[in-house]
GROMACS .gro file of N, CA and C in nm:
model
  507
    1UNK      N    1  -0.067  -4.217  -2.404
    1UNK     CA    2  -0.178  -4.160  -2.331
    1UNK      C    3  -0.155  -4.168  -2.180
    2UNK      N    4  -0.101  -4.281  -2.134
    2UNK     CA    5  -0.078  -4.298  -1.992
    2UNK      C    6   0.028  -4.201  -1.941
    3UNK      N    7   0.129  -4.172  -2.025
    3UNK     CA    8   0.232  -4.076  -1.987
    3UNK      C    9   0.172  -3.937  -1.966
    4UNK      N   10   0.075  -3.899  -2.052
    4UNK     CA   11   0.008  -3.770  -2.036
    4UNK      C   12  -0.061  -3.762  -1.900
    5UNK      N   13  -0.127  -3.870  -1.862
    5UNK     CA   14  -0.197  -3.873  -1.733
    5UNK      C   15  -0.098  -3.860  -1.617
    6UNK      N   16   0.015  -3.925  -1.628
    6UNK     CA   17   0.116  -3.916  -1.523
    6UNK      C   18   0.175  -3.776  -1.516
    7UNK      N   19   0.199  -3.717  -1.633
    7UNK     CA   20   0.252  -3.580  -1.636
    7UNK      C   21   0.153  -3.482  -1.575
    8UNK      N   22   0.024  -3.498  -1.610
    8UNK     CA   23  -0.075  -3.408  -1.553
    8UNK      C   24  -0.087  -3.427  -1.402
    9UNK      N   25  -0.082  -3.551  -1.358
    9UNK     CA   26  -0.091  -3.578  -1.214
    9UNK      C   27   0.027  -3.514  -1.140
   10UNK      N   28   0.145  -3.521  -1.197
   10UNK     CA   29   0.262  -3.457  -1.136
   10UNK      C   30   0.244  -3.306  -1.130
   11UNK      N   31   0.194  -3.248  -1.239
   11UNK     CA   32   0.166  -3.105  -1.241
   11UNK      C   33   0.062  -3.069  -1.135
   12UNK      N   34  -0.044  -3.147  -1.128
   12UNK     CA   35  -0.152  -3.125  -1.031
   12UNK      C   36  -0.098  -3.125  -0.888
   13UNK      N   37  -0.020  -3.224  -0.855
   13UNK     CA   38   0.033  -3.236  -0.718
   13UNK      C   39   0.130  -3.123  -0.686
   14UNK      N   40   0.210  -3.082  -0.782
   14UNK     CA   41   0.311  -2.979  -0.757
   14UNK      C   42   0.253  -2.838  -0.751
   15UNK      N   43   0.154  -2.807  -0.833
   15UNK     CA   44   0.111  -2.668  -0.848
   15UNK      C   45  -0.022  -2.633  -0.783
   16UNK      N   46  -0.098  -2.731  -0.738
   16UNK     CA   47  -0.228  -2.701  -0.677
   16UNK      C   48  -0.217  -2.610  -0.556
   17UNK      N   49  -0.123  -2.630  -0.463
   17UNK     CA   50  -0.116  -2.538  -0.347
   17UNK      C   51  -0.096  -2.392  -0.387
   18UNK      N   52  -0.010  -2.367  -0.484
   18UNK     CA   53   0.013  -2.229  -0.529
   18UNK      C   54  -0.111  -2.172  -0.596
   19UNK      N   55  -0.178  -2.253  -0.676
   19UNK     CA   56  -0.301  -2.208  -0.741
   19UNK      C   57  -0.410  -2.179  -0.637
   20UNK      N   58  -0.416  -2.260  -0.532
   20UNK     CA   59  -0.515  -2.238  -0.427
   20UNK      C   60  -0.489  -2.107  -0.353
   21UNK      N   61  -0.363  -2.074  -0.327
   21UNK     CA   62  -0.332  -1.947  -0.259
   21UNK      C   63  -0.381  -1.829  -0.342
   22UNK      N   64  -0.353  -1.833  -0.470
   22UNK     CA   65  -0.396  -1.725  -0.558
   22UNK      C   66  -0.548  -1.718  -0.566
   23UNK      N   67  -0.611  -1.832  -0.581
   23UNK     CA   68  -0.757  -1.836  -0.590
   23UNK      C   69  -0.821  -1.783  -0.463
   24UNK      N   70  -0.762  -1.814  -0.349
   24UNK     CA   71  -0.816  -1.763  -0.222
   24UNK      C   72  -0.809  -1.611  -0.218
   25UNK      N   73  -0.699  -1.556  -0.265
   25UNK     CA   74  -0.686  -1.410  -0.267
   25UNK      C   75  -0.786  -1.347  -0.364
   26UNK      N   76  -0.816  -1.416  -0.471
   26UNK     CA   77  -0.913  -1.363  -0.568
   26UNK      C   78  -1.056  -1.372  -0.515
   27UNK      N   79  -1.089  -1.482  -0.448
   27UNK     CA   80  -1.228  -1.505  -0.407
   27UNK      C   81  -1.258  -1.460  -0.265
   28UNK      N   82  -1.157  -1.467  -0.177
   28UNK     CA   83  -1.180  -1.434  -0.038
   28UNK      C   84  -1.248  -1.544   0.041
   29UNK      N   85  -1.262  -1.661  -0.018
   29UNK     CA   86  -1.331  -1.772   0.048
   29UNK      C   87  -1.261  -1.903   0.009
   30UNK      N   88  -1.231  -1.984   0.109
   30UNK     CA   89  -1.157  -2.109   0.084
   30UNK      C   90  -1.233  -2.203  -0.008
   31UNK      N   91  -1.361  -2.217   0.014
   31UNK     CA   92  -1.440  -2.311  -0.066
   31UNK      C   93  -1.458  -2.263  -0.210
   32UNK      N   94  -1.480  -2.134  -0.226
   32UNK     CA   95  -1.489  -2.080  -0.362
   32UNK      C   96  -1.354  -2.093  -0.434
   33UNK      N   97  -1.246  -2.075  -0.358
   33UNK     CA   98  -1.113  -2.090  -0.417
   33UNK      C   99  -1.090  -2.233  -0.465
   34UNK      N  100  -1.133  -2.330  -0.384
   34UNK     CA  101  -1.118  -2.470  -0.424
   34UNK      C  102  -1.199  -2.499  -0.550
   35UNK      N  103  -1.320  -2.445  -0.557
   35UNK     CA  104  -1.403  -2.463  -0.677
   35UNK      C  105  -1.336  -2.402  -0.799
   36UNK      N  106  -1.282  -2.282  -0.781
   36UNK     CA  107  -1.218  -2.212  -0.891
   36UNK      C  108  -1.097  -2.291  -0.943
   37UNK      N  109  -1.015  -2.341  -0.853
   37UNK     CA  110  -0.897  -2.419  -0.893
   37UNK      C  111  -0.940  -2.549  -0.959
   38UNK      N  112  -1.043  -2.612  -0.906
   38UNK     CA  113  -1.090  -2.738  -0.965
   38UNK      C  114  -1.137  -2.715  -1.109
   39UNK      N  115  -1.214  -2.610  -1.131
   39UNK     CA  116  -1.260  -2.579  -1.266
   39UNK      C  117  -1.142  -2.548  -1.360
   40UNK      N  118  -1.046  -2.470  -1.309
   40UNK     CA  119  -0.930  -2.435  -1.392
   40UNK      C  120  -0.847  -2.558  -1.425
   41UNK      N  121  -0.828  -2.646  -1.328
   41UNK     CA  122  -0.750  -2.767  -1.355
   41UNK      C  123  -0.823  -2.862  -1.450
   42UNK      N  124  -0.955  -2.866  -1.441
   42UNK     CA  125  -1.031  -2.950  -1.535
   42UNK      C  126  -1.012  -2.900  -1.678
   43UNK      N  127  -1.014  -2.770  -1.696
   43UNK     CA  128  -0.993  -2.714  -1.831
   43UNK      C  129  -0.848  -2.732  -1.876
   44UNK      N  130  -0.757  -2.723  -1.782
   44UNK     CA  131  -0.616  -2.745  -1.815
   44UNK      C  132  -0.595  -2.891  -1.858
   45UNK      N  133  -0.662  -2.981  -1.792
   45UNK     CA  134  -0.652  -3.123  -1.827
   45UNK      C  135  -0.702  -3.148  -1.969
   46UNK      N  136  -0.812  -3.082  -2.005
   46UNK     CA  137  -0.865  -3.098  -2.140
   46UNK      C  138  -0.769  -3.046  -2.246
   47UNK      N  139  -0.689  -2.945  -2.211
   47UNK     CA  140  -0.594  -2.887  -2.308
   47UNK      C  141  -0.453  -2.943  -2.290
   48UNK      N  142  -0.438  -3.048  -2.213
   48UNK     CA  143  -0.305  -3.097  -2.175
   48UNK      C  144  -0.218  -3.134  -2.295
   49UNK      N  145  -0.275  -3.196  -2.397
   49UNK     CA  146  -0.194  -3.237  -2.513
   49UNK      C  147  -0.129  -3.117  -2.580
   50UNK      N  148  -0.208  -3.009  -2.596
   50UNK     CA  149  -0.152  -2.888  -2.657
   50UNK      C  150  -0.045  -2.827  -2.568
   51UNK      N  151  -0.069  -2.827  -2.438
   51UNK     CA  152   0.025  -2.767  -2.345
   51UNK      C  153   0.153  -2.849  -2.332
   52UNK      N  154   0.141  -2.978  -2.344
   52UNK     CA  155   0.256  -3.067  -2.333
   52UNK      C  156   0.358  -3.037  -2.442
   53UNK      N  157   0.311  -2.999  -2.558
   53UNK     CA  158   0.399  -2.977  -2.673
   53UNK      C  159   0.446  -2.832  -2.682
   54UNK      N  160   0.495  -2.778  -2.572
   54UNK     CA  161   0.555  -2.645  -2.577
   54UNK      C  162   0.477  -2.536  -2.506
   55UNK      N  163   0.364  -2.567  -2.447
   55UNK     CA  164   0.289  -2.466  -2.374
   55UNK      C  165   0.336  -2.457  -2.230
   56UNK      N  166   0.278  -2.365  -2.158
   56UNK     CA  167   0.309  -2.348  -2.015
   56UNK      C  168   0.182  -2.382  -1.937
   57UNK      N  169   0.173  -2.503  -1.881
   57UNK     CA  170   0.048  -2.544  -1.816
   57UNK      C  171   0.009  -2.457  -1.698
   58UNK      N  172   0.107  -2.411  -1.619
   58UNK     CA  173   0.070  -2.327  -1.504
   58UNK      C  174   0.016  -2.192  -1.549
   59UNK      N  175   0.079  -2.133  -1.646
   59UNK     CA  176   0.030  -2.005  -1.697
   59UNK      C  177  -0.111  -2.022  -1.755
   60UNK      N  178  -0.131  -2.131  -1.825
   60UNK     CA  179  -0.264  -2.159  -1.881
   60UNK      C  180  -0.367  -2.175  -1.769
   61UNK      N  181  -0.333  -2.252  -1.666
   61UNK     CA  182  -0.426  -2.275  -1.555
   61UNK      C  183  -0.458  -2.145  -1.484
   62UNK      N  184  -0.358  -2.060  -1.463
   62UNK     CA  185  -0.382  -1.931  -1.396
   62UNK      C  186  -0.469  -1.841  -1.483
   63UNK      N  187  -0.445  -1.838  -1.612
   63UNK     CA  188  -0.526  -1.755  -1.699
   63UNK      C  189  -0.670  -1.804  -1.699
   64UNK      N  190  -0.690  -1.934  -1.706
   64UNK     CA  191  -0.825  -1.990  -1.699
   64UNK      C  192  -0.890  -1.950  -1.567
   65UNK      N  193  -0.814  -1.958  -1.459
   65UNK     CA  194  -0.865  -1.925  -1.327
   65UNK      C  195  -0.909  -1.778  -1.322
   66UNK      N  196  -0.827  -1.688  -1.374
   66UNK     CA  197  -0.863  -1.546  -1.373
   66UNK      C  198  -0.987  -1.520  -1.459
   67UNK      N  199  -0.992  -1.583  -1.575
   67UNK     CA  200  -1.108  -1.563  -1.662
   67UNK      C  201  -1.235  -1.619  -1.599
   68UNK      N  202  -1.226  -1.735  -1.536
   68UNK     CA  203  -1.343  -1.790  -1.468
   68UNK      C  204  -1.390  -1.697  -1.356
   69UNK      N  205  -1.295  -1.640  -1.282
   69UNK     CA  206  -1.332  -1.551  -1.172
   69UNK      C  207  -1.399  -1.424  -1.225
   70UNK      N  208  -1.346  -1.370  -1.333
   70UNK     CA  209  -1.410  -1.251  -1.392
   70UNK      C  210  -1.552  -1.285  -1.437
   71UNK      N  211  -1.571  -1.404  -1.494
   71UNK     CA  212  -1.705  -1.446  -1.535
   71UNK      C  213  -1.798  -1.460  -1.415
   72UNK      N  214  -1.745  -1.509  -1.305
   72UNK     CA  215  -1.828  -1.522  -1.184
   72UNK      C  216  -1.867  -1.387  -1.128
   73UNK      N  217  -1.777  -1.287  -1.140
   73UNK     CA  218  -1.811  -1.154  -1.091
   73UNK      C  219  -1.928  -1.096  -1.167
   74UNK      N  220  -1.937  -1.131  -1.293
   74UNK     CA  221  -2.041  -1.074  -1.378
   74UNK      C  222  -2.177  -1.139  -1.357
   75UNK      N  223  -2.180  -1.254  -1.296
   75UNK     CA  224  -2.307  -1.321  -1.270
   75UNK      C  225  -2.380  -1.255  -1.154
   76UNK      N  226  -2.510  -1.281  -1.151
   76UNK     CA  227  -2.591  -1.230  -1.041
   76UNK      C  228  -2.546  -1.298  -0.912
   77UNK      N  229  -2.538  -1.220  -0.805
   77UNK     CA  230  -2.491  -1.273  -0.678
   77UNK      C  231  -2.607  -1.305  -0.585
   78UNK      N  232  -2.587  -1.407  -0.508
   78UNK     CA  233  -2.682  -1.446  -0.405
   78UNK      C  234  -2.615  -1.421  -0.270
   79UNK      N  235  -2.685  -1.354  -0.181
   79UNK     CA  236  -2.628  -1.324  -0.050
   79UNK      C  237  -2.598  -1.454   0.024
   80UNK      N  238  -2.487  -1.454   0.093
   80UNK     CA  239  -2.443  -1.573   0.164
   80UNK      C  240  -2.398  -1.533   0.303
   81UNK      N  241  -2.436  -1.610   0.402
   81UNK     CA  242  -2.391  -1.581   0.538
   81UNK      C  243  -2.319  -1.703   0.593
   82UNK      N  244  -2.214  -1.678   0.668
   82UNK     CA  245  -2.134  -1.785   0.727
   82UNK      C  246  -2.146  -1.775   0.879
   83UNK      N  247  -2.224  -1.861   0.940
   83UNK     CA  248  -2.241  -1.852   1.085
   83UNK      C  249  -2.119  -1.910   1.158
   84UNK      N  250  -2.095  -1.857   1.277
   84UNK     CA  251  -1.991  -1.912   1.363
   84UNK      C  252  -1.853  -1.855   1.336
   85UNK      N  253  -1.762  -1.886   1.427
   85UNK     CA  254  -1.623  -1.843   1.418
   85UNK      C  255  -1.533  -1.965   1.416
   86UNK      N  256  -1.416  -1.949   1.360
   86UNK     CA  257  -1.318  -2.057   1.359
   86UNK      C  258  -1.251  -2.066   1.495
   87UNK      N  259  -1.217  -2.185   1.538
   87UNK     CA  260  -1.147  -2.198   1.667
   87UNK      C  261  -1.005  -2.144   1.655
   88UNK      N  262  -0.952  -2.097   1.766
   88UNK     CA  263  -0.815  -2.045   1.767
   88UNK      C  264  -0.716  -2.160   1.769
   89UNK      N  265  -0.599  -2.138   1.709
   89UNK     CA  266  -0.493  -2.238   1.710
   89UNK      C  267  -0.423  -2.235   1.845
   90UNK      N  268  -0.384  -2.350   1.890
   90UNK     CA  269  -0.316  -2.359   2.019
   90UNK      C  270  -0.183  -2.433   2.003
   91UNK      N  271  -0.090  -2.368   1.935
   91UNK     CA  272   0.039  -2.432   1.914
   91UNK      C  273   0.150  -2.367   1.994
   92UNK      N  274   0.115  -2.283   2.089
   92UNK     CA  275   0.213  -2.225   2.179
   92UNK      C  276   0.279  -2.098   2.129
   93UNK      N  277   0.261  -2.061   2.005
   93UNK     CA  278   0.322  -1.940   1.952
   93UNK      C  279   0.228  -1.821   1.971
   94UNK      N  280   0.287  -1.705   1.992
   94UNK     CA  281   0.207  -1.584   2.003
   94UNK      C  282   0.191  -1.525   1.864
   95UNK      N  283   0.075  -1.544   1.807
   95UNK     CA  284   0.050  -1.498   1.671
   95UNK      C  285  -0.051  -1.384   1.667
   96UNK      N  286  -0.083  -1.329   1.781
   96UNK     CA  287  -0.191  -1.232   1.789
   96UNK      C  288  -0.168  -1.109   1.701
   97UNK      N  289  -0.049  -1.051   1.709
   97UNK     CA  290  -0.025  -0.929   1.632
   97UNK      C  291  -0.031  -0.952   1.482
   98UNK      N  292   0.041  -1.055   1.437
   98UNK     CA  293   0.040  -1.086   1.293
   98UNK      C  294  -0.099  -1.130   1.248
   99UNK      N  295  -0.163  -1.209   1.329
   99UNK     CA  296  -0.297  -1.257   1.293
   99UNK      C  297  -0.394  -1.142   1.282
  100UNK      N  298  -0.386  -1.049   1.377
  100UNK     CA  299  -0.476  -0.934   1.373
  100UNK      C  300  -0.452  -0.851   1.247
  101UNK      N  301  -0.326  -0.834   1.211
  101UNK     CA  302  -0.295  -0.758   1.088
  101UNK      C  303  -0.346  -0.830   0.965
  102UNK      N  304  -0.325  -0.962   0.960
  102UNK     CA  305  -0.372  -1.039   0.845
  102UNK      C  306  -0.524  -1.035   0.835
  103UNK      N  307  -0.590  -1.049   0.949
  103UNK     CA  308  -0.737  -1.045   0.947
  103UNK      C  309  -0.788  -0.908   0.904
  104UNK      N  310  -0.725  -0.804   0.956
  104UNK     CA  311  -0.766  -0.669   0.918
  104UNK      C  312  -0.745  -0.646   0.768
  105UNK      N  313  -0.631  -0.693   0.717
  105UNK     CA  314  -0.603  -0.678   0.574
  105UNK      C  315  -0.703  -0.759   0.492
  106UNK      N  316  -0.731  -0.881   0.536
  106UNK     CA  317  -0.828  -0.965   0.463
  106UNK      C  318  -0.965  -0.899   0.461
  107UNK      N  319  -1.008  -0.848   0.576
  107UNK     CA  320  -1.139  -0.781   0.582
  107UNK      C  321  -1.140  -0.659   0.491
  108UNK      N  322  -1.033  -0.583   0.493
  108UNK     CA  323  -1.026  -0.464   0.407
  108UNK      C  324  -1.026  -0.504   0.259
  109UNK      N  325  -0.954  -0.611   0.225
  109UNK     CA  326  -0.954  -0.658   0.085
  109UNK      C  327  -1.094  -0.700   0.041
  110UNK      N  328  -1.167  -0.764   0.131
  110UNK     CA  329  -1.301  -0.810   0.096
  110UNK      C  330  -1.400  -0.696   0.077
  111UNK      N  331  -1.369  -0.579   0.131
  111UNK     CA  332  -1.459  -0.464   0.112
  111UNK      C  333  -1.435  -0.395  -0.022
  112UNK      N  334  -1.321  -0.424  -0.084
  112UNK     CA  335  -1.291  -0.362  -0.213
  112UNK      C  336  -1.378  -0.421  -0.322
  113UNK      N  337  -1.408  -0.342  -0.423
  113UNK     CA  338  -1.476  -0.398  -0.541
  113UNK      C  339  -1.389  -0.508  -0.601
  114UNK      N  340  -1.452  -0.603  -0.664
  114UNK     CA  341  -1.380  -0.721  -0.711
  114UNK      C  342  -1.269  -0.688  -0.810
  115UNK      N  343  -1.288  -0.593  -0.896
  115UNK     CA  344  -1.185  -0.556  -0.994
  115UNK      C  345  -1.062  -0.497  -0.923
  116UNK      N  346  -1.086  -0.413  -0.821
  116UNK     CA  347  -0.973  -0.356  -0.747
  116UNK      C  348  -0.898  -0.465  -0.673
  117UNK      N  349  -0.971  -0.557  -0.611
  117UNK     CA  350  -0.907  -0.666  -0.539
  117UNK      C  351  -0.825  -0.752  -0.636
  118UNK      N  352  -0.881  -0.783  -0.752
  118UNK     CA  353  -0.809  -0.864  -0.850
  118UNK      C  354  -0.683  -0.791  -0.898
  119UNK      N  355  -0.694  -0.661  -0.921
  119UNK     CA  356  -0.578  -0.585  -0.966
  119UNK      C  357  -0.467  -0.590  -0.861
  120UNK      N  358  -0.502  -0.576  -0.734
  120UNK     CA  359  -0.401  -0.581  -0.628
  120UNK      C  360  -0.340  -0.721  -0.616
  121UNK      N  361  -0.421  -0.823  -0.627
  121UNK     CA  362  -0.369  -0.960  -0.618
  121UNK      C  363  -0.273  -0.988  -0.733
  122UNK      N  364  -0.313  -0.952  -0.853
  122UNK     CA  365  -0.227  -0.979  -0.969
  122UNK      C  366  -0.097  -0.899  -0.963
  123UNK      N  367  -0.105  -0.773  -0.926
  123UNK     CA  368   0.013  -0.688  -0.926
  123UNK      C  369   0.107  -0.716  -0.809
  124UNK      N  370   0.052  -0.733  -0.688
  124UNK     CA  371   0.139  -0.739  -0.571
  124UNK      C  372   0.158  -0.879  -0.514
  125UNK      N  373   0.063  -0.969  -0.531
  125UNK     CA  374   0.083  -1.104  -0.483
  125UNK      C  375   0.144  -1.191  -0.592
  126UNK      N  376   0.086  -1.184  -0.711
  126UNK     CA  377   0.134  -1.265  -0.823
  126UNK      C  378   0.250  -1.200  -0.896
  127UNK      N  379   0.275  -1.071  -0.871
  127UNK     CA  380   0.387  -0.998  -0.930
  127UNK      C  381   0.380  -0.995  -1.083
  128UNK      N  382   0.259  -0.977  -1.135
  128UNK     CA  383   0.242  -0.963  -1.279
  128UNK      C  384   0.277  -0.820  -1.321
  129UNK      N  385   0.325  -0.804  -1.443
  129UNK     CA  386   0.347  -0.671  -1.497
  129UNK      C  387   0.211  -0.606  -1.522
  130UNK      N  388   0.211  -0.475  -1.539
  130UNK     CA  389   0.085  -0.406  -1.565
  130UNK      C  390   0.020  -0.459  -1.694
  131UNK      N  391   0.100  -0.480  -1.796
  131UNK     CA  392   0.045  -0.526  -1.924
  131UNK      C  393  -0.016  -0.665  -1.910
  132UNK      N  394   0.053  -0.755  -1.841
  132UNK     CA  395   0.002  -0.892  -1.824
  132UNK      C  396  -0.124  -0.894  -1.739
  133UNK      N  397  -0.123  -0.817  -1.631
  133UNK     CA  398  -0.240  -0.814  -1.543
  133UNK      C  399  -0.360  -0.755  -1.617
  134UNK      N  400  -0.338  -0.649  -1.693
  134UNK     CA  401  -0.446  -0.588  -1.769
  134UNK      C  402  -0.503  -0.686  -1.872
  135UNK      N  403  -0.414  -0.759  -1.936
  135UNK     CA  404  -0.459  -0.858  -2.034
  135UNK      C  405  -0.543  -0.968  -1.967
  136UNK      N  406  -0.498  -1.015  -1.852
  136UNK     CA  407  -0.573  -1.119  -1.782
  136UNK      C  408  -0.711  -1.071  -1.738
  137UNK      N  409  -0.720  -0.944  -1.698
  137UNK     CA  410  -0.849  -0.891  -1.654
  137UNK      C  411  -0.933  -0.839  -1.770
  138UNK      N  412  -0.875  -0.837  -1.888
  138UNK     CA  413  -0.950  -0.792  -2.005
  138UNK      C  414  -0.977  -0.643  -2.005
  139UNK      N  415  -0.878  -0.565  -1.961
  139UNK     CA  416  -0.896  -0.419  -1.958
  139UNK      C  417  -0.766  -0.353  -2.006
  140UNK      N  418  -0.770  -0.223  -2.018
  140UNK     CA  419  -0.652  -0.149  -2.060
  140UNK      C  420  -0.560  -0.124  -1.941
  141UNK      N  421  -0.434  -0.093  -1.971
  141UNK     CA  422  -0.335  -0.070  -1.866
  141UNK      C  423  -0.378   0.048  -1.778
  142UNK      N  424  -0.430   0.152  -1.838
  142UNK     CA  425  -0.475   0.269  -1.761
  142UNK      C  426  -0.587   0.232  -1.664
  143UNK      N  427  -0.677   0.145  -1.707
  143UNK     CA  428  -0.785   0.100  -1.620
  143UNK      C  429  -0.729   0.019  -1.504
  144UNK      N  430  -0.632  -0.068  -1.534
  144UNK     CA  431  -0.568  -0.146  -1.429
  144UNK      C  432  -0.499  -0.055  -1.328
  145UNK      N  433  -0.426   0.045  -1.378
  145UNK     CA  434  -0.359   0.140  -1.288
  145UNK      C  435  -0.460   0.211  -1.199
  146UNK      N  436  -0.573   0.246  -1.258
  146UNK     CA  437  -0.679   0.313  -1.183
  146UNK      C  438  -0.733   0.223  -1.073
  147UNK      N  439  -0.762   0.096  -1.108
  147UNK     CA  440  -0.811   0.001  -1.008
  147UNK      C  441  -0.708  -0.019  -0.897
  148UNK      N  442  -0.582  -0.031  -0.935
  148UNK     CA  443  -0.476  -0.052  -0.836
  148UNK      C  444  -0.463   0.069  -0.744
  149UNK      N  445  -0.461   0.186  -0.802
  149UNK     CA  446  -0.448   0.309  -0.722
  149UNK      C  447  -0.565   0.326  -0.626
  150UNK      N  448  -0.685   0.305  -0.676
  150UNK     CA  449  -0.803   0.320  -0.590
  150UNK      C  450  -0.806   0.213  -0.481
  151UNK      N  451  -0.765   0.092  -0.516
  151UNK     CA  452  -0.761  -0.016  -0.417
  151UNK      C  453  -0.661   0.013  -0.307
  152UNK      N  454  -0.542   0.059  -0.344
  152UNK     CA  455  -0.441   0.093  -0.243
  152UNK      C  456  -0.487   0.209  -0.156
  153UNK      N  457  -0.550   0.310  -0.218
  153UNK     CA  458  -0.600   0.424  -0.141
  153UNK      C  459  -0.706   0.378  -0.041
  154UNK      N  460  -0.793   0.289  -0.083
  154UNK     CA  461  -0.897   0.238   0.007
  154UNK      C  462  -0.835   0.158   0.122
  155UNK      N  463  -0.731   0.078   0.092
  155UNK     CA  464  -0.663   0.003   0.198
  155UNK      C  465  -0.591   0.096   0.294
  156UNK      N  466  -0.528   0.199   0.242
  156UNK     CA  467  -0.460   0.296   0.330
  156UNK      C  468  -0.560   0.365   0.422
  157UNK      N  469  -0.675   0.397   0.368
  157UNK     CA  470  -0.777   0.465   0.448
  157UNK      C  471  -0.838   0.369   0.552
  158UNK      N  472  -0.861   0.245   0.513
  158UNK     CA  473  -0.922   0.147   0.603
  158UNK      C  474  -0.825   0.099   0.710
  159UNK      N  475  -0.697   0.098   0.678
  159UNK     CA  476  -0.595   0.044   0.769
  159UNK      C  477  -0.481   0.144   0.787
  160UNK      N  478  -0.506   0.257   0.852
  160UNK     CA  479  -0.400   0.358   0.864
  160UNK      C  480  -0.279   0.309   0.943
  161UNK      N  481  -0.299   0.218   1.040
  161UNK     CA  482  -0.185   0.168   1.118
  161UNK      C  483  -0.090   0.086   1.029
  162UNK      N  484  -0.145   0.004   0.941
  162UNK     CA  485  -0.060  -0.074   0.852
  162UNK      C  486   0.003   0.015   0.745
  163UNK      N  487  -0.068   0.119   0.705
  163UNK     CA  488  -0.015   0.211   0.603
  163UNK      C  489   0.107   0.284   0.657
  164UNK      N  490   0.105   0.320   0.786
  164UNK     CA  491   0.221   0.391   0.844
  164UNK      C  492   0.340   0.297   0.861
  165UNK      N  493   0.316   0.166   0.868
  165UNK     CA  494   0.425   0.069   0.875
  165UNK      C  495   0.487   0.046   0.738
  166UNK      N  496   0.432   0.107   0.634
  166UNK     CA  497   0.487   0.095   0.500
  166UNK      C  498   0.436  -0.022   0.420
  167UNK      N  499   0.326  -0.080   0.461
  167UNK     CA  500   0.274  -0.198   0.391
  167UNK      C  501   0.216  -0.163   0.254
  168UNK      N  502   0.162  -0.043   0.237
  168UNK     CA  503   0.093  -0.008   0.112
  168UNK      C  504   0.167   0.099   0.033
  169UNK      N  505   0.289   0.072   0.002
  169UNK     CA  506   0.367   0.168  -0.078
  169UNK      C  507   0.343   0.147  -0.224
   0.00000   0.00000   0.00000
């Protein structure tokens, strides 16, 4: 039993940062991403014995995370406002151009419907195949292609400068 706990702790320490990056792209909010990863890791911990004997714990955690996020999309939403701005970093590097592009892309991603955003994250950030991404989202491949196409078209329209740089091919 103690070995299982040590194995899970090693998995937790090694894979949490990657899971957090994906969760942030899915949710668009750092705190919601942390909640999503925490819930997914709790469920992964409960299934650890099964996963230890030949399963893939990271794949399981990611699938749980995607399913939890889809469930959250279906719930009634409460409007939320975030007052204030984050302070600028002062580490001597000129990050203005890249930061502006990242912020513009993030803002554009947040304007997309949740299914389109999830399709883009799974296909282009997580590099899932169409079949795997469709399975994770619980839809058909044609529906996934539709969400991806519409999401990319919306990003191209919202960010024409980045589209001309070849970011949305």
